[in-house]
Each structure stands twice: as C-alpha cells, then as structure tokens.
PDB file of C-alpha atoms in Angstrom:
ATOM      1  CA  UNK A   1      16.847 -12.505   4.577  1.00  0.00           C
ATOM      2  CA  UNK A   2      19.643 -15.225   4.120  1.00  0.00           C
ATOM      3  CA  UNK A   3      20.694 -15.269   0.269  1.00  0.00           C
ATOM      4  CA  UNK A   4      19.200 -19.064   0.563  1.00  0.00           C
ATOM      5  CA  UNK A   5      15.985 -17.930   1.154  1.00  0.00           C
ATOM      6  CA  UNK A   6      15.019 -18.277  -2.364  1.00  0.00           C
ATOM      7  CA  UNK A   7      15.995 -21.864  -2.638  1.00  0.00           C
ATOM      8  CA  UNK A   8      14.574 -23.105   0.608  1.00  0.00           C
ATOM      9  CA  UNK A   9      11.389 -22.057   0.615  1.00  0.00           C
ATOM     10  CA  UNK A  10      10.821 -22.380  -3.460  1.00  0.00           C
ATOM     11  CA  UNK A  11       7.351 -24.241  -2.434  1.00  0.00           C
ATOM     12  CA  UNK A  12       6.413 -21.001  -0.373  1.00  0.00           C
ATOM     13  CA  UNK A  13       7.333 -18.300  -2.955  1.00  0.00           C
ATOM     14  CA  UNK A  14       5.384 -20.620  -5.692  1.00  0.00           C
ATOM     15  CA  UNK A  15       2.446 -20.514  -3.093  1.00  0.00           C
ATOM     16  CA  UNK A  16       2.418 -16.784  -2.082  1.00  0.00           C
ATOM     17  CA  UNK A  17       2.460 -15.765  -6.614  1.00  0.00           C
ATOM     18  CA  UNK A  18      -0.217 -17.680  -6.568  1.00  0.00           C
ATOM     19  CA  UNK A  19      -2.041 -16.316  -3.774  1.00  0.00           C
ATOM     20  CA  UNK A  20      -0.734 -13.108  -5.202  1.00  0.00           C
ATOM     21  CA  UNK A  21      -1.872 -13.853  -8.596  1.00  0.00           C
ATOM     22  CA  UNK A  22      -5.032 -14.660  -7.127  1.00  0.00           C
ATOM     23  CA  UNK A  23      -5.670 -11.533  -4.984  1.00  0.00           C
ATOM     24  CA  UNK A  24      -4.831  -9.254  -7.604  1.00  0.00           C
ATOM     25  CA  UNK A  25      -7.813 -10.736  -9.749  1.00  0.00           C
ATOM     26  CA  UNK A  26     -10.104 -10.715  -6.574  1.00  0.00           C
ATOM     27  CA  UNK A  27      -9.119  -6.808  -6.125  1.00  0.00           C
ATOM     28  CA  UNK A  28      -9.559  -6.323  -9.787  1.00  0.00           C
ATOM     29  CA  UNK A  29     -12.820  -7.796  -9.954  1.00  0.00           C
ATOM     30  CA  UNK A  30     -14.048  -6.100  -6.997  1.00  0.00           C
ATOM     31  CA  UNK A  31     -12.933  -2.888  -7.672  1.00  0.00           C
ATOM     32  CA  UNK A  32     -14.266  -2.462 -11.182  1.00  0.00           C
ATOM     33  CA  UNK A  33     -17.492  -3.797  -9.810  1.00  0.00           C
ATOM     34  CA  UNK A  34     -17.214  -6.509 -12.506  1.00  0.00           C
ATOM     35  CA  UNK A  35     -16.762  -4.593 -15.725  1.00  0.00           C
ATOM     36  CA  UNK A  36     -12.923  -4.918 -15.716  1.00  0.00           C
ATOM     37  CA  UNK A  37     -12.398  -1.049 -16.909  1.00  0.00           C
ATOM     38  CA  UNK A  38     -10.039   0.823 -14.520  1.00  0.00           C
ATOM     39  CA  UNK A  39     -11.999   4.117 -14.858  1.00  0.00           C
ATOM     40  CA  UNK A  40     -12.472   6.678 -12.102  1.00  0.00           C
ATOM     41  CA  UNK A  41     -15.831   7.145 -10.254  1.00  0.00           C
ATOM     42  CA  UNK A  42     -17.515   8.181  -7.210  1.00  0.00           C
ATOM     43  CA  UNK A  43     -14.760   9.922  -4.948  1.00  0.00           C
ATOM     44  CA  UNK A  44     -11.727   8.814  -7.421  1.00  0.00           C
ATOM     45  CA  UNK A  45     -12.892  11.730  -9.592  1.00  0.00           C
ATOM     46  CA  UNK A  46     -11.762  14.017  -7.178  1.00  0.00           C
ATOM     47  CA  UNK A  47      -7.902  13.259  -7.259  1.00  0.00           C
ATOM     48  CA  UNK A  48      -8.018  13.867 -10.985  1.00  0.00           C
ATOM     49  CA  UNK A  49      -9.855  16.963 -10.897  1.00  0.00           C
ATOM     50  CA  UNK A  50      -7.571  18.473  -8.240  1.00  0.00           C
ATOM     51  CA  UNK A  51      -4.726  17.069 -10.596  1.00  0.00           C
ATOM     52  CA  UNK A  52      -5.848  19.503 -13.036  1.00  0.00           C
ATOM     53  CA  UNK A  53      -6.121  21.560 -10.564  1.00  0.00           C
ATOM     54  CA  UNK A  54      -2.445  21.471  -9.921  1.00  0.00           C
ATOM     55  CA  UNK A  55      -1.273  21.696 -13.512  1.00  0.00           C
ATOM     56  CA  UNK A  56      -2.905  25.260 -14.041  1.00  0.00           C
ATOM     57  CA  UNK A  57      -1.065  26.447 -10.219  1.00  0.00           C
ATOM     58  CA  UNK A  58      -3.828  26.026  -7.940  1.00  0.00           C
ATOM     59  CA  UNK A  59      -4.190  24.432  -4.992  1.00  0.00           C
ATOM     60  CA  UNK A  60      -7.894  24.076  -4.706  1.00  0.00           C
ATOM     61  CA  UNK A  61     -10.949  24.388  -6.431  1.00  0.00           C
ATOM     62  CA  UNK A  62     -13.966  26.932  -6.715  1.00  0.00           C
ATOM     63  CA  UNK A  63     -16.528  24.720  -7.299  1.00  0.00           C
ATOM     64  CA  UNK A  64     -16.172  20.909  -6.277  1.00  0.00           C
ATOM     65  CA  UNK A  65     -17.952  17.994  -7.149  1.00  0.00           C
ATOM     66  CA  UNK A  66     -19.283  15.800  -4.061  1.00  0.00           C
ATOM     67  CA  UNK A  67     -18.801  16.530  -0.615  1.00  0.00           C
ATOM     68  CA  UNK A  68     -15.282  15.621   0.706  1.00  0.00           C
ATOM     69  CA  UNK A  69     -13.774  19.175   0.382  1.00  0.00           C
ATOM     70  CA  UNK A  70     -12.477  21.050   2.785  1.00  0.00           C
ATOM     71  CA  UNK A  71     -13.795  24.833   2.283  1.00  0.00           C
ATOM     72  CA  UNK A  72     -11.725  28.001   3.244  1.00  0.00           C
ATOM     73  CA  UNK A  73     -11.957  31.435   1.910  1.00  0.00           C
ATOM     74  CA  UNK A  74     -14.021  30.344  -1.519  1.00  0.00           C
ATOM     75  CA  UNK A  75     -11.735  27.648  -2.192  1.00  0.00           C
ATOM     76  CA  UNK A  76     -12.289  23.797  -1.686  1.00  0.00           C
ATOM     77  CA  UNK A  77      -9.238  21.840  -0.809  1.00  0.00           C
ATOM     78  CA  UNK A  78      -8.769  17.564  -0.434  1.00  0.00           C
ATOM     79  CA  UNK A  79      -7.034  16.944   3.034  1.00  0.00           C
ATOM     80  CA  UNK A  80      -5.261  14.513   2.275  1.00  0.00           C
ATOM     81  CA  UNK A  81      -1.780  14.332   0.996  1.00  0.00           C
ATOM     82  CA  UNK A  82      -1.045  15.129  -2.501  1.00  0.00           C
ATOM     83  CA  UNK A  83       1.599  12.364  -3.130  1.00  0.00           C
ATOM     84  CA  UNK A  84      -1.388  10.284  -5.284  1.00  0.00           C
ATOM     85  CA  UNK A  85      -1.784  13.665  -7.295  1.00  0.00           C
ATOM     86  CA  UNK A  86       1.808  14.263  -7.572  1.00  0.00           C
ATOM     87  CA  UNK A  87       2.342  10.549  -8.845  1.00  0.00           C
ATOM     88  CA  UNK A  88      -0.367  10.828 -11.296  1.00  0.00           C
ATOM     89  CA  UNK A  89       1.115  14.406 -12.451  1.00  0.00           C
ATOM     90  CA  UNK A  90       4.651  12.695 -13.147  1.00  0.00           C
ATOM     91  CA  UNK A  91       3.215   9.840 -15.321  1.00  0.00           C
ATOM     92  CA  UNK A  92       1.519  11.809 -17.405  1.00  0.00           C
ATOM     93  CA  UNK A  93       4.127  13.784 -17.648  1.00  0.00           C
ATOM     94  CA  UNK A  94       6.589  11.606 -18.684  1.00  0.00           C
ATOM     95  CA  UNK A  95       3.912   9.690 -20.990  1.00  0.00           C
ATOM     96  CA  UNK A  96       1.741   7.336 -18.997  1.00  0.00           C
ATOM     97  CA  UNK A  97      -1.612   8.122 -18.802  1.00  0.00           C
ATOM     98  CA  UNK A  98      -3.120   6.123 -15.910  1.00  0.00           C
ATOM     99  CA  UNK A  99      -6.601   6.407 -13.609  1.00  0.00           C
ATOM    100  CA  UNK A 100      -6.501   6.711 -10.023  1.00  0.00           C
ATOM    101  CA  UNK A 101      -8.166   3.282  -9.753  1.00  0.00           C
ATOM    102  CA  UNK A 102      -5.195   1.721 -11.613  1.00  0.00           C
ATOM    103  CA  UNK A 103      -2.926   2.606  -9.569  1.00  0.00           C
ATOM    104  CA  UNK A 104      -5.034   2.106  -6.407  1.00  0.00           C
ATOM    105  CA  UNK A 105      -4.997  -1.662  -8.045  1.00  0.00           C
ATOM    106  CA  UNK A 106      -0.906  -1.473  -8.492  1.00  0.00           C
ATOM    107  CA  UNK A 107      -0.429  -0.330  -5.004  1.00  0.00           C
ATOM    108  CA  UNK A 108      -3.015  -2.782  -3.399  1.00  0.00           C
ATOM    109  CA  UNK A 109      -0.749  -5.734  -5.416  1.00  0.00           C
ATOM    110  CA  UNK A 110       2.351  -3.852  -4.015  1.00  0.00           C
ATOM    111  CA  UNK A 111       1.109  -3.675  -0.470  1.00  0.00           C
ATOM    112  CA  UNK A 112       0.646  -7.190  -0.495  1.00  0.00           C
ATOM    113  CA  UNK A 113       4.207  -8.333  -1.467  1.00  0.00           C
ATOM    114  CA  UNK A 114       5.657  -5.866   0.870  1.00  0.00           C
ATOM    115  CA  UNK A 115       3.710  -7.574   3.371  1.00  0.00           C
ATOM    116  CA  UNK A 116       4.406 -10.238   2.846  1.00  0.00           C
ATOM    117  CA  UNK A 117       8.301  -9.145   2.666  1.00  0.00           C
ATOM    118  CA  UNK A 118       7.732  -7.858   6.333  1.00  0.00           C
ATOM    119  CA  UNK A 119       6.370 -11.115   7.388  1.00  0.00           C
ATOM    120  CA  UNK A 120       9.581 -13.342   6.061  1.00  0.00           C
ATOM    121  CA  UNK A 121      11.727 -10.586   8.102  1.00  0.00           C
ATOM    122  CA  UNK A 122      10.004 -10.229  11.085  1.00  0.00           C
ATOM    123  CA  UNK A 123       8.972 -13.935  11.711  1.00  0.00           C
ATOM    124  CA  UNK A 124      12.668 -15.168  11.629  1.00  0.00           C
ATOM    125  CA  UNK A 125      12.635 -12.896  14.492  1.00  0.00           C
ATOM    126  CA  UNK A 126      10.402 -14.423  15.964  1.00  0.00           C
ATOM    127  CA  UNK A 127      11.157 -17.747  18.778  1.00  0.00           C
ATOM    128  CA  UNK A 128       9.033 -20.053  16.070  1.00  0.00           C
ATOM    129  CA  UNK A 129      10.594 -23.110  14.874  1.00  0.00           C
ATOM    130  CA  UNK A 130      11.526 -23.000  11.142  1.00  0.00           C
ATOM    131  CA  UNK A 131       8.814 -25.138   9.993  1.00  0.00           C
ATOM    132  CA  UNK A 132       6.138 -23.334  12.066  1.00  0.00           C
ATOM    133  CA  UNK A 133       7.517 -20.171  10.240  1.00  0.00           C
ATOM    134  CA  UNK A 134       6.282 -21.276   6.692  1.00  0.00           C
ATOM    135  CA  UNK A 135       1.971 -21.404   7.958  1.00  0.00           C
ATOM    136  CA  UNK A 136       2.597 -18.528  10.168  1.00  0.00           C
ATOM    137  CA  UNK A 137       3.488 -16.468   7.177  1.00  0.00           C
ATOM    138  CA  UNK A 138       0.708 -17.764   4.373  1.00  0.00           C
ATOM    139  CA  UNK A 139      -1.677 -17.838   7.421  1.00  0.00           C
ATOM    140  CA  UNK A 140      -0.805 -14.051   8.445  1.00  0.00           C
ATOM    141  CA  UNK A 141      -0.618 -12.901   4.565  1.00  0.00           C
ATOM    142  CA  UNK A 142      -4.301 -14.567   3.842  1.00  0.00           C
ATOM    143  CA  UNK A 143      -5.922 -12.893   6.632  1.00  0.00           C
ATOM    144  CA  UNK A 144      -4.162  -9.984   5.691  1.00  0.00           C
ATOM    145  CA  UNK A 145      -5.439  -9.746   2.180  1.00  0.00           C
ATOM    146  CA  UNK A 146      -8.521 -10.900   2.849  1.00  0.00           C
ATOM    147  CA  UNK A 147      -9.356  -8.760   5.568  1.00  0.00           C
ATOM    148  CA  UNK A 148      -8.262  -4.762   5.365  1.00  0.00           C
ATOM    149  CA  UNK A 149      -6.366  -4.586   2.363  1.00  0.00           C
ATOM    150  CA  UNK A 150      -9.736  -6.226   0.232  1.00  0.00           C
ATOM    151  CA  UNK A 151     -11.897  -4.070   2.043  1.00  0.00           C
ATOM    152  CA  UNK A 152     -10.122  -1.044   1.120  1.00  0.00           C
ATOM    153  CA  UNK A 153      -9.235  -1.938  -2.293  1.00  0.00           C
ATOM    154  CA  UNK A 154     -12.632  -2.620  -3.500  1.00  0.00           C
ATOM    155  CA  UNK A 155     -14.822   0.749  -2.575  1.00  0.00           C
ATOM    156  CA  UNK A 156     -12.315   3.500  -4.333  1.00  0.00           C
ATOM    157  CA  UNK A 157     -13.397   6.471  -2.200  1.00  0.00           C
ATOM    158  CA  UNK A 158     -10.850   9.015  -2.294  1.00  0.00           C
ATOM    159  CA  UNK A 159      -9.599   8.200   1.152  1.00  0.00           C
ATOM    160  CA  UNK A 160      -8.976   4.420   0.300  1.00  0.00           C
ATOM    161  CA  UNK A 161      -6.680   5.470  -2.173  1.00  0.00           C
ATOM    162  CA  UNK A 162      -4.484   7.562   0.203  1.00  0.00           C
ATOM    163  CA  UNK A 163      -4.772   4.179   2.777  1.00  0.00           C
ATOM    164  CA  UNK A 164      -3.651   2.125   0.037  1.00  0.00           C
ATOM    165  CA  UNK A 165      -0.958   3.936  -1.430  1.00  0.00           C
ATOM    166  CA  UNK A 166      -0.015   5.618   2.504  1.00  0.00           C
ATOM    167  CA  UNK A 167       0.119   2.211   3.672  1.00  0.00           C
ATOM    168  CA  UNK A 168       2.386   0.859   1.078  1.00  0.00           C
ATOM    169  CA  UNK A 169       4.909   3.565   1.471  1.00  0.00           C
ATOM    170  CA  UNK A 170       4.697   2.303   5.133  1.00  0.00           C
ATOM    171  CA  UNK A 171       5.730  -1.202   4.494  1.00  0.00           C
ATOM    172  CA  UNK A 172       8.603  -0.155   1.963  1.00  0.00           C
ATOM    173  CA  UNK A 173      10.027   2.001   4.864  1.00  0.00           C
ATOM    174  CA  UNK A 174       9.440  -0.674   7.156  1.00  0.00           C
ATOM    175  CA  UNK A 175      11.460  -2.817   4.649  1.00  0.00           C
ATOM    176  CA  UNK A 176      14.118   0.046   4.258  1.00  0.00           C
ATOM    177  CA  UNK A 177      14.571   0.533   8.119  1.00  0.00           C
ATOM    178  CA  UNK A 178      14.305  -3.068   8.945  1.00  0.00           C
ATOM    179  CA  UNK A 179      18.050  -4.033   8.555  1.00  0.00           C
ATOM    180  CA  UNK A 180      19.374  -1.160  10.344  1.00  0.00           C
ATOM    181  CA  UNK A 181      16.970  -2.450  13.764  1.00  0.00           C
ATOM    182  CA  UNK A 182      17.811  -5.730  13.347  1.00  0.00           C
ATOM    183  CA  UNK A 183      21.831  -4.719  13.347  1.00  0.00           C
ATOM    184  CA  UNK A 184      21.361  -2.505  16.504  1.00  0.00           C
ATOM    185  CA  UNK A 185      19.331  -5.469  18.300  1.00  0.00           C
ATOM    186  CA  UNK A 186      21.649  -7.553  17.273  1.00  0.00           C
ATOM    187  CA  UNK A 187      24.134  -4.876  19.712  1.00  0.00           C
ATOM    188  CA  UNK A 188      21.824  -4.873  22.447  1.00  0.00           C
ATOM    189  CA  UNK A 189      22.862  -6.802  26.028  1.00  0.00           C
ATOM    190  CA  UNK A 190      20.510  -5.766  28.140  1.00  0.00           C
ATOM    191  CA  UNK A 191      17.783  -3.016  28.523  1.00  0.00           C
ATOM    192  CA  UNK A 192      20.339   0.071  28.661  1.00  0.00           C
ATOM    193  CA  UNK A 193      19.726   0.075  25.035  1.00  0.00           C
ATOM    194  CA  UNK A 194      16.310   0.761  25.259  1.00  0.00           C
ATOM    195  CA  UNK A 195      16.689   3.514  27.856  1.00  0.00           C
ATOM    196  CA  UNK A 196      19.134   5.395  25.770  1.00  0.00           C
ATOM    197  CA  UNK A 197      17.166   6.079  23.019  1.00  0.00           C
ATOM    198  CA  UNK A 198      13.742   7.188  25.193  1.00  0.00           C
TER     199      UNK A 198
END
C-alpha cells in the first residue's frame, strides 16, 4: 500500500466503516438470534467445556455433551484445533472473561477488514485501471460478507468457530507474506523464477 492510500481513497475507507459498521450489527443480530446476549449454545458449549477440560490437564472428556466428539479409549476428544480454547484460556487468565460467541463475533469483524486489506493489495496487482479498482473492491468485499463469512457467522456450531477464527489467521498471514511476494515478483523476468522454486 502507498503511504497515500489513506488520503486518496478517504471516500472508500468512509464507505467500507460503514459497510463494516453495518456487517458487524447484521452478524450480531444474527448470531444472537435477536436477543443481543453473546452467550454460548448449541455446539459453542463444547469449546468451553473442553476449556475446562484443559485447565484441570486433560485433553478430553469422559462424558460429552452432543455428538461432535471424537471417541478413543473412554475419552471424547474435539478435532479441531485448540487455538479457540487456548485463546479463551489466556483471557481468562489474564482477566477477560469472554464467550466463544464473542469472539466468534470479534473474529468475523476481523476477517472482514483483513479482507478487505487483501483486496486493496492484491487489486493494485491487478491490470484494472485505478478507478475500476475502487467498485472492484466494495463489490468483492459485499459479496464477500454477505455470502460465506454471514453464513458462517450466524449458526455458531463449533466448527464455524474454528472457520471463522482459522480463516482469519489465514488472511493476517496472507497480509504478513504479501510484501515479501510482491518484492520477489517484482525480481522476476521471465518464468525461470517459477521453475526454481517447484
């Protein structure tokens, strides 16, 4: 991103908080099924009870609730990564006592502005002229939180929460990695390039 950015596309970044803005309530809405209280049900529970789980040494369960466990010798086990439990273990050990549903919410509102991060980067990449850039981009991040990111956001099964938070982690890398690529293209005079690292 040019260090201009901010002041030549002021109308855009005004739009996208909005749209932001907007989102967020949609998600928030959606997800709390209209009561507005972050509280964890249906699969949710089950981060938080493996959580527990965790804090006494175990890695599993002898008795779980629901029917998303994996079961091996007595013991029922989540398979999914235990980066949402470990998350939720350091807040509340350092004083913040969250849901898994809140930060579901935080992470769907953080997926969508490093989206939308991803798009400024990749579409000045891109052979588009700069004023075909701008509707690309709100076009692209619309249809992106409209489409998978609200359908995930909204239903809180356990799995949805590892998407949400999996997939954000994926964009920030994305972000991360991104100026390194665009340097080596940047080397690149023909296809040897290419070849060399396959």
């Amino acid at each position: 991103m040019k260090k201009t950015f901010w002041k030549d596309n002021l109308l855009e970044i005004v739009l996208i908080s909005f749209l932001t803005l907007l989102f967020a309530g949609l998600y928030f809405h959606n997800s709390t099924q209209g009561t507005y209280q972050l509280i964890d049900y249906r699969q949710g529970d089950y981060f938080h009870l493996l959580a527990l789980q965790f804090e006494k040494g175990l890695l599993g369960m002898t008795s779980p609730m629901g029917g998303d466990w994996l079961h091996y010798k007595n013991m029922y086990y989540l398979y999914f990564g235990p980066f949402p439990i470990l998350l939720w273990l350091g807040l509340k050990h350092i004083g913040i006592v969250t849901t898994f549903s809140a930060l579901s919410l935080f992470f769907s509102i953080l997926n969508l502005i490093f989206f939308y991060i991803l798009l400024v980067l990749f579409s000045n990449g891109l052979s588009l002229k700069p004023k075909s850039r701008i509707p690309f981009r709100v076009i692209a991040y619309v249809l992106y939180a409209l489409g998978p990111l609200y359908f995930v956001s909204g239903r809180y099964f356990i799995y949805e929460t590892a998407i949400i938070m999996g997939s954000s982690l994926l964009s920030l890398a994305l972000i991360t990695f991104f100026p390194y690529w665009n340097d080596s293209l940047k080397t690149v005079k023909d296809k040897s390039f290419f070849l060399s690292i396959t």
